[in-house]
Amino acid sequence: MTQPIPPITLPPVEDARQEGKWLQSALQEWLDHEFIPELVNEKIAERAAQIFVRQRLEGENDLGSLVIAIVTEMQAFDFSRSFYSEFAIANAVSDLLLDSLGIDRCCGNG
C-alpha cells in the first residue's frame, strides 16, 4: 500500500523581502525559458511573489497552503496575454521552492 506524501513545511521566514526577490527572479526566468520571453512574465512573477511574501509574513509555512493561495489569488490576474494560467504559476512556484530546498519533486524525498 502506498503511503501519502507528508506535508512539506518551509523553514520559518527570516527575510521575506529577500525570499520575494528570489522567487520573482526565479519565476520570471522559468517563465521566459519554458515558452518564450513575454513582457507579461514580469508582471506574473511580480504578482506571484507578492502573494507568496504576504502569505509568509502572515505565518504560512505549509507549501500546499501557499500553492492554493497562489492559485486562488492569481485567478484575478489577466492571463489573456500569456500562455500560462494560475495553475501553471502555482505549480512552477512549488517546483522552484522544492528545488531550492533540495526536495525531489517526484516523491517528496530530500
PDB file of N, CA and C in Angstrom:
ATOM      1  N   MET A   1       0.848  -1.177   0.000  1.00  0.00           N
ATOM      2  CA  MET A   1       0.000   0.000   0.000  1.00  0.00           C
ATOM      3  C   MET A   1       0.896   1.244   0.000  1.00  0.00           C
ATOM      4  N   THR A   2       0.567   2.192  -0.822  1.00  0.00           N
ATOM      5  CA  THR A   2       1.377   3.400  -0.897  1.00  0.00           C
ATOM      6  C   THR A   2       1.064   4.318   0.267  1.00  0.00           C
ATOM      7  N   GLN A   3       2.083   5.041   0.662  1.00  0.00           N
ATOM      8  CA  GLN A   3       1.941   5.991   1.764  1.00  0.00           C
ATOM      9  C   GLN A   3       1.757   7.392   1.188  1.00  0.00           C
ATOM     10  N   PRO A   4       0.889   8.197   1.769  1.00  0.00           N
ATOM     11  CA  PRO A   4       0.746   9.579   1.286  1.00  0.00           C
ATOM     12  C   PRO A   4       2.036  10.349   1.543  1.00  0.00           C
ATOM     13  N   ILE A   5       2.282  11.309   0.670  1.00  0.00           N
ATOM     14  CA  ILE A   5       3.453  12.170   0.850  1.00  0.00           C
ATOM     15  C   ILE A   5       3.139  13.135   1.986  1.00  0.00           C
ATOM     16  N   PRO A   6       4.024  13.205   2.974  1.00  0.00           N
ATOM     17  CA  PRO A   6       3.755  14.110   4.094  1.00  0.00           C
ATOM     18  C   PRO A   6       3.789  15.574   3.644  1.00  0.00           C
ATOM     19  N   PRO A   7       3.098  16.434   4.373  1.00  0.00           N
ATOM     20  CA  PRO A   7       3.124  17.854   4.014  1.00  0.00           C
ATOM     21  C   PRO A   7       4.547  18.388   4.069  1.00  0.00           C
ATOM     22  N   ILE A   8       4.816  19.364   3.235  1.00  0.00           N
ATOM     23  CA  ILE A   8       6.139  19.987   3.202  1.00  0.00           C
ATOM     24  C   ILE A   8       6.024  21.362   3.841  1.00  0.00           C
ATOM     25  N   THR A   9       6.835  21.570   4.846  1.00  0.00           N
ATOM     26  CA  THR A   9       6.817  22.826   5.582  1.00  0.00           C
ATOM     27  C   THR A   9       8.108  23.586   5.304  1.00  0.00           C
ATOM     28  N   LEU A  10       7.958  24.832   4.886  1.00  0.00           N
ATOM     29  CA  LEU A  10       9.126  25.681   4.655  1.00  0.00           C
ATOM     30  C   LEU A  10       9.688  26.137   5.996  1.00  0.00           C
ATOM     31  N   PRO A  11      10.991  26.398   6.037  1.00  0.00           N
ATOM     32  CA  PRO A  11      11.547  26.961   7.274  1.00  0.00           C
ATOM     33  C   PRO A  11      10.877  28.299   7.571  1.00  0.00           C
ATOM     34  N   PRO A  12      10.813  28.691   8.837  1.00  0.00           N
ATOM     35  CA  PRO A  12      10.227  29.997   9.163  1.00  0.00           C
ATOM     36  C   PRO A  12      10.912  31.109   8.371  1.00  0.00           C
ATOM     37  N   VAL A  13      10.127  32.093   8.016  1.00  0.00           N
ATOM     38  CA  VAL A  13      10.657  33.200   7.219  1.00  0.00           C
ATOM     39  C   VAL A  13      11.695  33.988   8.022  1.00  0.00           C
ATOM     40  N   GLU A  14      12.825  34.267   7.389  1.00  0.00           N
ATOM     41  CA  GLU A  14      13.864  35.085   8.015  1.00  0.00           C
ATOM     42  C   GLU A  14      13.892  36.467   7.380  1.00  0.00           C
ATOM     43  N   ASP A  15      13.808  36.508   6.051  1.00  0.00           N
ATOM     44  CA  ASP A  15      13.834  37.775   5.327  1.00  0.00           C
ATOM     45  C   ASP A  15      12.833  37.662   4.176  1.00  0.00           C
ATOM     46  N   ALA A  16      11.592  38.024   4.451  1.00  0.00           N
ATOM     47  CA  ALA A  16      10.517  37.868   3.471  1.00  0.00           C
ATOM     48  C   ALA A  16      10.802  38.655   2.191  1.00  0.00           C
ATOM     49  N   ARG A  17      11.389  39.811   2.333  1.00  0.00           N
ATOM     50  CA  ARG A  17      11.692  40.639   1.164  1.00  0.00           C
ATOM     51  C   ARG A  17      12.679  39.916   0.246  1.00  0.00           C
ATOM     52  N   GLN A  18      13.706  39.328   0.849  1.00  0.00           N
ATOM     53  CA  GLN A  18      14.702  38.594   0.067  1.00  0.00           C
ATOM     54  C   GLN A  18      14.088  37.355  -0.582  1.00  0.00           C
ATOM     55  N   GLU A  19      13.236  36.641   0.156  1.00  0.00           N
ATOM     56  CA  GLU A  19      12.554  35.477  -0.413  1.00  0.00           C
ATOM     57  C   GLU A  19      11.726  35.900  -1.622  1.00  0.00           C
ATOM     58  N   GLY A  20      11.017  37.015  -1.488  1.00  0.00           N
ATOM     59  CA  GLY A  20      10.186  37.506  -2.579  1.00  0.00           C
ATOM     60  C   GLY A  20      11.006  37.888  -3.799  1.00  0.00           C
ATOM     61  N   LYS A  21      12.136  38.540  -3.572  1.00  0.00           N
ATOM     62  CA  LYS A  21      13.007  38.919  -4.692  1.00  0.00           C
ATOM     63  C   LYS A  21      13.535  37.678  -5.400  1.00  0.00           C
ATOM     64  N   TRP A  22      13.949  36.680  -4.596  1.00  0.00           N
ATOM     65  CA  TRP A  22      14.451  35.437  -5.184  1.00  0.00           C
ATOM     66  C   TRP A  22      13.357  34.767  -6.005  1.00  0.00           C
ATOM     67  N   LEU A  23      12.157  34.638  -5.418  1.00  0.00           N
ATOM     68  CA  LEU A  23      11.076  33.959  -6.110  1.00  0.00           C
ATOM     69  C   LEU A  23      10.692  34.698  -7.388  1.00  0.00           C
ATOM     70  N   GLN A  24      10.593  35.998  -7.321  1.00  0.00           N
ATOM     71  CA  GLN A  24      10.224  36.776  -8.505  1.00  0.00           C
ATOM     72  C   GLN A  24      11.238  36.548  -9.629  1.00  0.00           C
ATOM     73  N   SER A  25      12.511  36.613  -9.305  1.00  0.00           N
ATOM     74  CA  SER A  25      13.562  36.423 -10.299  1.00  0.00           C
ATOM     75  C   SER A  25      13.552  35.003 -10.855  1.00  0.00           C
ATOM     76  N   ALA A  26      13.475  34.007  -9.960  1.00  0.00           N
ATOM     77  CA  ALA A  26      13.495  32.606 -10.393  1.00  0.00           C
ATOM     78  C   ALA A  26      12.268  32.274 -11.235  1.00  0.00           C
ATOM     79  N   LEU A  27      11.107  32.784 -10.839  1.00  0.00           N
ATOM     80  CA  LEU A  27       9.883  32.507 -11.580  1.00  0.00           C
ATOM     81  C   LEU A  27       9.911  33.172 -12.947  1.00  0.00           C
ATOM     82  N   GLN A  28      10.364  34.404 -13.015  1.00  0.00           N
ATOM     83  CA  GLN A  28      10.425  35.074 -14.316  1.00  0.00           C
ATOM     84  C   GLN A  28      11.396  34.339 -15.244  1.00  0.00           C
ATOM     85  N   GLU A  29      12.527  33.914 -14.705  1.00  0.00           N
ATOM     86  CA  GLU A  29      13.485  33.159 -15.515  1.00  0.00           C
ATOM     87  C   GLU A  29      12.843  31.868 -16.017  1.00  0.00           C
ATOM     88  N   TRP A  30      12.115  31.166 -15.141  1.00  0.00           N
ATOM     89  CA  TRP A  30      11.442  29.932 -15.539  1.00  0.00           C
ATOM     90  C   TRP A  30      10.408  30.213 -16.635  1.00  0.00           C
ATOM     91  N   LEU A  31       9.596  31.249 -16.434  1.00  0.00           N
ATOM     92  CA  LEU A  31       8.569  31.607 -17.417  1.00  0.00           C
ATOM     93  C   LEU A  31       9.194  31.923 -18.778  1.00  0.00           C
ATOM     94  N   ASP A  32      10.269  32.702 -18.763  1.00  0.00           N
ATOM     95  CA  ASP A  32      10.924  33.101 -20.011  1.00  0.00           C
ATOM     96  C   ASP A  32      11.549  31.922 -20.749  1.00  0.00           C
ATOM     97  N   HIS A  33      12.016  30.927 -19.997  1.00  0.00           N
ATOM     98  CA  HIS A  33      12.673  29.788 -20.635  1.00  0.00           C
ATOM     99  C   HIS A  33      11.718  28.655 -20.985  1.00  0.00           C
ATOM    100  N   GLU A  34      10.597  28.579 -20.303  1.00  0.00           N
ATOM    101  CA  GLU A  34       9.649  27.489 -20.532  1.00  0.00           C
ATOM    102  C   GLU A  34       8.963  27.623 -21.891  1.00  0.00           C
ATOM    103  N   PHE A  35       8.531  28.815 -22.251  1.00  0.00           N
ATOM    104  CA  PHE A  35       7.934  29.070 -23.555  1.00  0.00           C
ATOM    105  C   PHE A  35       8.809  30.082 -24.268  1.00  0.00           C
ATOM    106  N   ILE A  36       8.365  31.315 -24.260  1.00  0.00           N
ATOM    107  CA  ILE A  36       9.134  32.399 -24.860  1.00  0.00           C
ATOM    108  C   ILE A  36       9.091  33.581 -23.904  1.00  0.00           C
ATOM    109  N   PRO A  37      10.132  34.416 -23.931  1.00  0.00           N
ATOM    110  CA  PRO A  37      10.078  35.615 -23.088  1.00  0.00           C
ATOM    111  C   PRO A  37       8.927  36.516 -23.542  1.00  0.00           C
ATOM    112  N   GLU A  38       8.104  36.906 -22.586  1.00  0.00           N
ATOM    113  CA  GLU A  38       6.982  37.803 -22.855  1.00  0.00           C
ATOM    114  C   GLU A  38       7.019  38.915 -21.823  1.00  0.00           C
ATOM    115  N   LEU A  39       6.575  40.094 -22.190  1.00  0.00           N
ATOM    116  CA  LEU A  39       6.549  41.217 -21.254  1.00  0.00           C
ATOM    117  C   LEU A  39       5.691  40.906 -20.036  1.00  0.00           C
ATOM    118  N   VAL A  40       4.609  40.166 -20.236  1.00  0.00           N
ATOM    119  CA  VAL A  40       3.688  39.880 -19.142  1.00  0.00           C
ATOM    120  C   VAL A  40       4.332  38.972 -18.084  1.00  0.00           C
ATOM    121  N   ASN A  41       5.377  38.241 -18.440  1.00  0.00           N
ATOM    122  CA  ASN A  41       6.022  37.348 -17.473  1.00  0.00           C
ATOM    123  C   ASN A  41       6.527  38.097 -16.245  1.00  0.00           C
ATOM    124  N   GLU A  42       7.020  39.300 -16.455  1.00  0.00           N
ATOM    125  CA  GLU A  42       7.499  40.106 -15.322  1.00  0.00           C
ATOM    126  C   GLU A  42       6.353  40.412 -14.356  1.00  0.00           C
ATOM    127  N   LYS A  43       5.196  40.756 -14.897  1.00  0.00           N
ATOM    128  CA  LYS A  43       4.036  41.071 -14.058  1.00  0.00           C
ATOM    129  C   LYS A  43       3.523  39.821 -13.340  1.00  0.00           C
ATOM    130  N   ILE A  44       3.529  38.701 -14.039  1.00  0.00           N
ATOM    131  CA  ILE A  44       3.095  37.445 -13.417  1.00  0.00           C
ATOM    132  C   ILE A  44       4.005  37.104 -12.247  1.00  0.00           C
ATOM    133  N   ALA A  45       5.314  37.161 -12.482  1.00  0.00           N
ATOM    134  CA  ALA A  45       6.281  36.824 -11.430  1.00  0.00           C
ATOM    135  C   ALA A  45       6.173  37.794 -10.257  1.00  0.00           C
ATOM    136  N   GLU A  46       5.980  39.072 -10.559  1.00  0.00           N
ATOM    137  CA  GLU A  46       5.843  40.076  -9.507  1.00  0.00           C
ATOM    138  C   GLU A  46       4.617  39.807  -8.641  1.00  0.00           C
ATOM    139  N   ARG A  47       3.490  39.502  -9.284  1.00  0.00           N
ATOM    140  CA  ARG A  47       2.249  39.258  -8.534  1.00  0.00           C
ATOM    141  C   ARG A  47       2.347  37.978  -7.696  1.00  0.00           C
ATOM    142  N   ALA A  48       2.877  36.921  -8.273  1.00  0.00           N
ATOM    143  CA  ALA A  48       3.017  35.668  -7.526  1.00  0.00           C
ATOM    144  C   ALA A  48       3.943  35.857  -6.322  1.00  0.00           C
ATOM    145  N   ALA A  49       5.015  36.609  -6.495  1.00  0.00           N
ATOM    146  CA  ALA A  49       5.946  36.869  -5.391  1.00  0.00           C
ATOM    147  C   ALA A  49       5.272  37.696  -4.302  1.00  0.00           C
ATOM    148  N   GLN A  50       4.438  38.659  -4.683  1.00  0.00           N
ATOM    149  CA  GLN A  50       3.712  39.462  -3.689  1.00  0.00           C
ATOM    150  C   GLN A  50       2.794  38.578  -2.848  1.00  0.00           C
ATOM    151  N   ILE A  51       2.080  37.693  -3.504  1.00  0.00           N
ATOM    152  CA  ILE A  51       1.177  36.785  -2.790  1.00  0.00           C
ATOM    153  C   ILE A  51       1.986  35.905  -1.839  1.00  0.00           C
ATOM    154  N   PHE A  52       3.070  35.344  -2.339  1.00  0.00           N
ATOM    155  CA  PHE A  52       3.923  34.474  -1.546  1.00  0.00           C
ATOM    156  C   PHE A  52       4.456  35.197  -0.312  1.00  0.00           C
ATOM    157  N   VAL A  53       4.989  36.401  -0.495  1.00  0.00           N
ATOM    158  CA  VAL A  53       5.554  37.162   0.618  1.00  0.00           C
ATOM    159  C   VAL A  53       4.483  37.483   1.656  1.00  0.00           C
ATOM    160  N   ARG A  54       3.325  37.925   1.206  1.00  0.00           N
ATOM    161  CA  ARG A  54       2.260  38.238   2.156  1.00  0.00           C
ATOM    162  C   ARG A  54       1.866  37.005   2.961  1.00  0.00           C
ATOM    163  N   GLN A  55       1.723  35.885   2.280  1.00  0.00           N
ATOM    164  CA  GLN A  55       1.374  34.645   2.971  1.00  0.00           C
ATOM    165  C   GLN A  55       2.444  34.262   3.995  1.00  0.00           C
ATOM    166  N   ARG A  56       3.694  34.394   3.631  1.00  0.00           N
ATOM    167  CA  ARG A  56       4.798  34.062   4.534  1.00  0.00           C
ATOM    168  C   ARG A  56       4.801  35.008   5.736  1.00  0.00           C
ATOM    169  N   LEU A  57       4.567  36.293   5.502  1.00  0.00           N
ATOM    170  CA  LEU A  57       4.534  37.261   6.598  1.00  0.00           C
ATOM    171  C   LEU A  57       3.362  36.993   7.543  1.00  0.00           C
ATOM    172  N   GLU A  58       2.307  36.400   7.006  1.00  0.00           N
ATOM    173  CA  GLU A  58       1.155  36.045   7.837  1.00  0.00           C
ATOM    174  C   GLU A  58       1.375  34.721   8.566  1.00  0.00           C
ATOM    175  N   GLY A  59       2.549  34.117   8.383  1.00  0.00           N
ATOM    176  CA  GLY A  59       2.904  32.913   9.118  1.00  0.00           C
ATOM    177  C   GLY A  59       2.674  31.601   8.395  1.00  0.00           C
ATOM    178  N   GLU A  60       2.345  31.670   7.120  1.00  0.00           N
ATOM    179  CA  GLU A  60       2.092  30.432   6.373  1.00  0.00           C
ATOM    180  C   GLU A  60       3.418  29.806   5.943  1.00  0.00           C
ATOM    181  N   ASN A  61       3.653  28.574   6.366  1.00  0.00           N
ATOM    182  CA  ASN A  61       4.874  27.852   6.015  1.00  0.00           C
ATOM    183  C   ASN A  61       4.588  26.546   5.278  1.00  0.00           C
ATOM    184  N   ASP A  62       3.309  26.168   5.178  1.00  0.00           N
ATOM    185  CA  ASP A  62       2.940  24.923   4.518  1.00  0.00           C
ATOM    186  C   ASP A  62       2.918  25.134   3.001  1.00  0.00           C
ATOM    187  N   LEU A  63       3.709  24.344   2.287  1.00  0.00           N
ATOM    188  CA  LEU A  63       3.824  24.523   0.840  1.00  0.00           C
ATOM    189  C   LEU A  63       2.481  24.339   0.145  1.00  0.00           C
ATOM    190  N   GLY A  64       1.707  23.353   0.552  1.00  0.00           N
ATOM    191  CA  GLY A  64       0.395  23.133  -0.066  1.00  0.00           C
ATOM    192  C   GLY A  64      -0.519  24.329   0.093  1.00  0.00           C
ATOM    193  N   SER A  65      -0.540  24.918   1.268  1.00  0.00           N
ATOM    194  CA  SER A  65      -1.375  26.099   1.507  1.00  0.00           C
ATOM    195  C   SER A  65      -0.889  27.298   0.701  1.00  0.00           C
ATOM    196  N   LEU A  66       0.424  27.425   0.549  1.00  0.00           N
ATOM    197  CA  LEU A  66       0.974  28.517  -0.257  1.00  0.00           C
ATOM    198  C   LEU A  66       0.571  28.358  -1.721  1.00  0.00           C
ATOM    199  N   VAL A  67       0.625  27.142  -2.223  1.00  0.00           N
ATOM    200  CA  VAL A  67       0.239  26.882  -3.610  1.00  0.00           C
ATOM    201  C   VAL A  67      -1.238  27.198  -3.821  1.00  0.00           C
ATOM    202  N   ILE A  68      -2.084  26.778  -2.895  1.00  0.00           N
ATOM    203  CA  ILE A  68      -3.521  27.065  -3.006  1.00  0.00           C
ATOM    204  C   ILE A  68      -3.776  28.575  -2.980  1.00  0.00           C
ATOM    205  N   ALA A  69      -3.066  29.292  -2.114  1.00  0.00           N
ATOM    206  CA  ALA A  69      -3.219  30.755  -2.051  1.00  0.00           C
ATOM    207  C   ALA A  69      -2.825  31.401  -3.375  1.00  0.00           C
ATOM    208  N   ILE A  70      -1.753  30.912  -3.989  1.00  0.00           N
ATOM    209  CA  ILE A  70      -1.316  31.480  -5.263  1.00  0.00           C
ATOM    210  C   ILE A  70      -2.347  31.183  -6.352  1.00  0.00           C
ATOM    211  N   VAL A  71      -2.843  29.954  -6.419  1.00  0.00           N
ATOM    212  CA  VAL A  71      -3.878  29.615  -7.408  1.00  0.00           C
ATOM    213  C   VAL A  71      -5.094  30.514  -7.217  1.00  0.00           C
ATOM    214  N   THR A  72      -5.544  30.618  -5.983  1.00  0.00           N
ATOM    215  CA  THR A  72      -6.759  31.384  -5.684  1.00  0.00           C
ATOM    216  C   THR A  72      -6.593  32.861  -6.039  1.00  0.00           C
ATOM    217  N   GLU A  73      -5.508  33.459  -5.583  1.00  0.00           N
ATOM    218  CA  GLU A  73      -5.337  34.898  -5.803  1.00  0.00           C
ATOM    219  C   GLU A  73      -4.920  35.236  -7.232  1.00  0.00           C
ATOM    220  N   MET A  74      -4.263  34.318  -7.923  1.00  0.00           N
ATOM    221  CA  MET A  74      -3.868  34.585  -9.310  1.00  0.00           C
ATOM    222  C   MET A  74      -5.053  34.446 -10.263  1.00  0.00           C
ATOM    223  N   GLN A  75      -6.196  33.929  -9.788  1.00  0.00           N
ATOM    224  CA  GLN A  75      -7.374  33.844 -10.645  1.00  0.00           C
ATOM    225  C   GLN A  75      -7.836  35.229 -11.081  1.00  0.00           C
ATOM    226  N   ALA A  76      -7.522  36.241 -10.304  1.00  0.00           N
ATOM    227  CA  ALA A  76      -7.911  37.611 -10.653  1.00  0.00           C
ATOM    228  C   ALA A  76      -6.935  38.247 -11.654  1.00  0.00           C
ATOM    229  N   PHE A  77      -5.812  37.593 -11.920  1.00  0.00           N
ATOM    230  CA  PHE A  77      -4.816  38.129 -12.852  1.00  0.00           C
ATOM    231  C   PHE A  77      -5.290  37.896 -14.284  1.00  0.00           C
ATOM    232  N   ASP A  78      -5.037  38.861 -15.159  1.00  0.00           N
ATOM    233  CA  ASP A  78      -5.422  38.759 -16.561  1.00  0.00           C
ATOM    234  C   ASP A  78      -4.345  37.985 -17.330  1.00  0.00           C
ATOM    235  N   PHE A  79      -4.606  36.726 -17.598  1.00  0.00           N
ATOM    236  CA  PHE A  79      -3.657  35.877 -18.322  1.00  0.00           C
ATOM    237  C   PHE A  79      -3.883  35.902 -19.832  1.00  0.00           C
ATOM    238  N   SER A  80      -4.709  36.810 -20.333  1.00  0.00           N
ATOM    239  CA  SER A  80      -5.057  36.818 -21.753  1.00  0.00           C
ATOM    240  C   SER A  80      -3.853  37.073 -22.670  1.00  0.00           C
ATOM    241  N   ARG A  81      -2.797  37.665 -22.138  1.00  0.00           N
ATOM    242  CA  ARG A  81      -1.597  37.926 -22.944  1.00  0.00           C
ATOM    243  C   ARG A  81      -0.477  36.932 -22.627  1.00  0.00           C
ATOM    244  N   SER A  82      -0.848  35.800 -22.089  1.00  0.00           N
ATOM    245  CA  SER A  82       0.140  34.830 -21.650  1.00  0.00           C
ATOM    246  C   SER A  82      -0.274  33.426 -22.070  1.00  0.00           C
ATOM    247  N   PHE A  83       0.710  32.540 -22.151  1.00  0.00           N
ATOM    248  CA  PHE A  83       0.440  31.130 -22.400  1.00  0.00           C
ATOM    249  C   PHE A  83       0.111  30.398 -21.101  1.00  0.00           C
ATOM    250  N   TYR A  84       0.281  31.055 -19.980  1.00  0.00           N
ATOM    251  CA  TYR A  84       0.177  30.420 -18.670  1.00  0.00           C
ATOM    252  C   TYR A  84      -1.187  30.652 -18.031  1.00  0.00           C
ATOM    253  N   SER A  85      -1.415  29.943 -16.914  1.00  0.00           N
ATOM    254  CA  SER A  85      -2.615  30.106 -16.107  1.00  0.00           C
ATOM    255  C   SER A  85      -2.189  30.127 -14.652  1.00  0.00           C
ATOM    256  N   GLU A  86      -3.149  30.389 -13.767  1.00  0.00           N
ATOM    257  CA  GLU A  86      -2.832  30.411 -12.344  1.00  0.00           C
ATOM    258  C   GLU A  86      -2.311  29.060 -11.857  1.00  0.00           C
ATOM    259  N   PHE A  87      -2.773  27.974 -12.474  1.00  0.00           N
ATOM    260  CA  PHE A  87      -2.324  26.641 -12.056  1.00  0.00           C
ATOM    261  C   PHE A  87      -0.865  26.407 -12.447  1.00  0.00           C
ATOM    262  N   ALA A  88      -0.504  26.810 -13.659  1.00  0.00           N
ATOM    263  CA  ALA A  88       0.885  26.665 -14.099  1.00  0.00           C
ATOM    264  C   ALA A  88       1.821  27.485 -13.214  1.00  0.00           C
ATOM    265  N   ILE A  89       1.386  28.670 -12.826  1.00  0.00           N
ATOM    266  CA  ILE A  89       2.221  29.539 -11.988  1.00  0.00           C
ATOM    267  C   ILE A  89       2.393  28.923 -10.606  1.00  0.00           C
ATOM    268  N   ALA A  90       1.315  28.465 -10.002  1.00  0.00           N
ATOM    269  CA  ALA A  90       1.405  27.863  -8.671  1.00  0.00           C
ATOM    270  C   ALA A  90       2.275  26.607  -8.697  1.00  0.00           C
ATOM    271  N   ASN A  91       2.130  25.795  -9.734  1.00  0.00           N
ATOM    272  CA  ASN A  91       2.972  24.600  -9.850  1.00  0.00           C
ATOM    273  C   ASN A  91       4.435  24.967 -10.023  1.00  0.00           C
ATOM    274  N   ALA A  92       4.706  25.997 -10.822  1.00  0.00           N
ATOM    275  CA  ALA A  92       6.090  26.433 -11.018  1.00  0.00           C
ATOM    276  C   ALA A  92       6.685  26.938  -9.706  1.00  0.00           C
ATOM    277  N   VAL A  93       5.918  27.708  -8.945  1.00  0.00           N
ATOM    278  CA  VAL A  93       6.389  28.195  -7.644  1.00  0.00           C
ATOM    279  C   VAL A  93       6.703  27.010  -6.740  1.00  0.00           C
ATOM    280  N   SER A  94       5.827  26.032  -6.718  1.00  0.00           N
ATOM    281  CA  SER A  94       6.054  24.843  -5.904  1.00  0.00           C
ATOM    282  C   SER A  94       7.347  24.142  -6.317  1.00  0.00           C
ATOM    283  N   ASP A  95       7.529  23.943  -7.615  1.00  0.00           N
ATOM    284  CA  ASP A  95       8.741  23.281  -8.100  1.00  0.00           C
ATOM    285  C   ASP A  95      10.000  24.067  -7.744  1.00  0.00           C
ATOM    286  N   LEU A  96       9.956  25.377  -7.909  1.00  0.00           N
ATOM    287  CA  LEU A  96      11.116  26.211  -7.579  1.00  0.00           C
ATOM    288  C   LEU A  96      11.456  26.124  -6.096  1.00  0.00           C
ATOM    289  N   LEU A  97      10.425  26.139  -5.253  1.00  0.00           N
ATOM    290  CA  LEU A  97      10.658  26.046  -3.810  1.00  0.00           C
ATOM    291  C   LEU A  97      11.196  24.672  -3.427  1.00  0.00           C
ATOM    292  N   LEU A  98      10.635  23.617  -4.002  1.00  0.00           N
ATOM    293  CA  LEU A  98      11.132  22.274  -3.712  1.00  0.00           C
ATOM    294  C   LEU A  98      12.592  22.134  -4.149  1.00  0.00           C
ATOM    295  N   ASP A  99      12.898  22.640  -5.336  1.00  0.00           N
ATOM    296  CA  ASP A  99      14.286  22.593  -5.814  1.00  0.00           C
ATOM    297  C   ASP A  99      15.213  23.340  -4.862  1.00  0.00           C
ATOM    298  N   SER A 100      14.762  24.505  -4.385  1.00  0.00           N
ATOM    299  CA  SER A 100      15.616  25.311  -3.501  1.00  0.00           C
ATOM    300  C   SER A 100      15.859  24.616  -2.160  1.00  0.00           C
ATOM    301  N   LEU A 101      14.930  23.746  -1.772  1.00  0.00           N
ATOM    302  CA  LEU A 101      15.058  23.003  -0.513  1.00  0.00           C
ATOM    303  C   LEU A 101      15.749  21.658  -0.706  1.00  0.00           C
ATOM    304  N   GLY A 102      16.050  21.311  -1.963  1.00  0.00           N
ATOM    305  CA  GLY A 102      16.690  20.041  -2.233  1.00  0.00           C
ATOM    306  C   GLY A 102      15.755  18.850  -2.100  1.00  0.00           C
ATOM    307  N   ILE A 103      14.467  19.075  -2.316  1.00  0.00           N
ATOM    308  CA  ILE A 103      13.464  18.014  -2.191  1.00  0.00           C
ATOM    309  C   ILE A 103      13.107  17.502  -3.580  1.00  0.00           C
ATOM    310  N   ASP A 104      13.141  16.186  -3.751  1.00  0.00           N
ATOM    311  CA  ASP A 104      12.805  15.548  -5.014  1.00  0.00           C
ATOM    312  C   ASP A 104      11.334  15.807  -5.332  1.00  0.00           C
ATOM    313  N   ARG A 105      11.071  16.424  -6.470  1.00  0.00           N
ATOM    314  CA  ARG A 105       9.695  16.766  -6.832  1.00  0.00           C
ATOM    315  C   ARG A 105       8.860  15.530  -7.134  1.00  0.00           C
ATOM    316  N   CYS A 106       9.491  14.462  -7.505  1.00  0.00           N
ATOM    317  CA  CYS A 106       8.743  13.234  -7.823  1.00  0.00           C
ATOM    318  C   CYS A 106       8.100  12.642  -6.601  1.00  0.00           C
ATOM    319  N   CYS A 107       8.870  12.497  -5.563  1.00  0.00           N
ATOM    320  CA  CYS A 107       8.394  11.662  -4.458  1.00  0.00           C
ATOM    321  C   CYS A 107       8.450  12.346  -3.094  1.00  0.00           C
ATOM    322  N   GLY A 108       8.860  13.592  -3.056  1.00  0.00           N
ATOM    323  CA  GLY A 108       8.893  14.321  -1.797  1.00  0.00           C
ATOM    324  C   GLY A 108      10.033  13.942  -0.884  1.00  0.00           C
ATOM    325  N   ASN A 109      11.016  13.259  -1.417  1.00  0.00           N
ATOM    326  CA  ASN A 109      12.158  12.856  -0.592  1.00  0.00           C
ATOM    327  C   ASN A 109      13.306  13.835  -0.719  1.00  0.00           C
ATOM    328  N   GLY A 110      13.910  14.160   0.413  1.00  0.00           N
ATOM    329  CA  GLY A 110      15.043  15.078   0.391  1.00  0.00           C
ATOM    330  C   GLY A 110      16.339  14.373   0.177  1.00  0.00           C
TER     331      GLY A 110
END
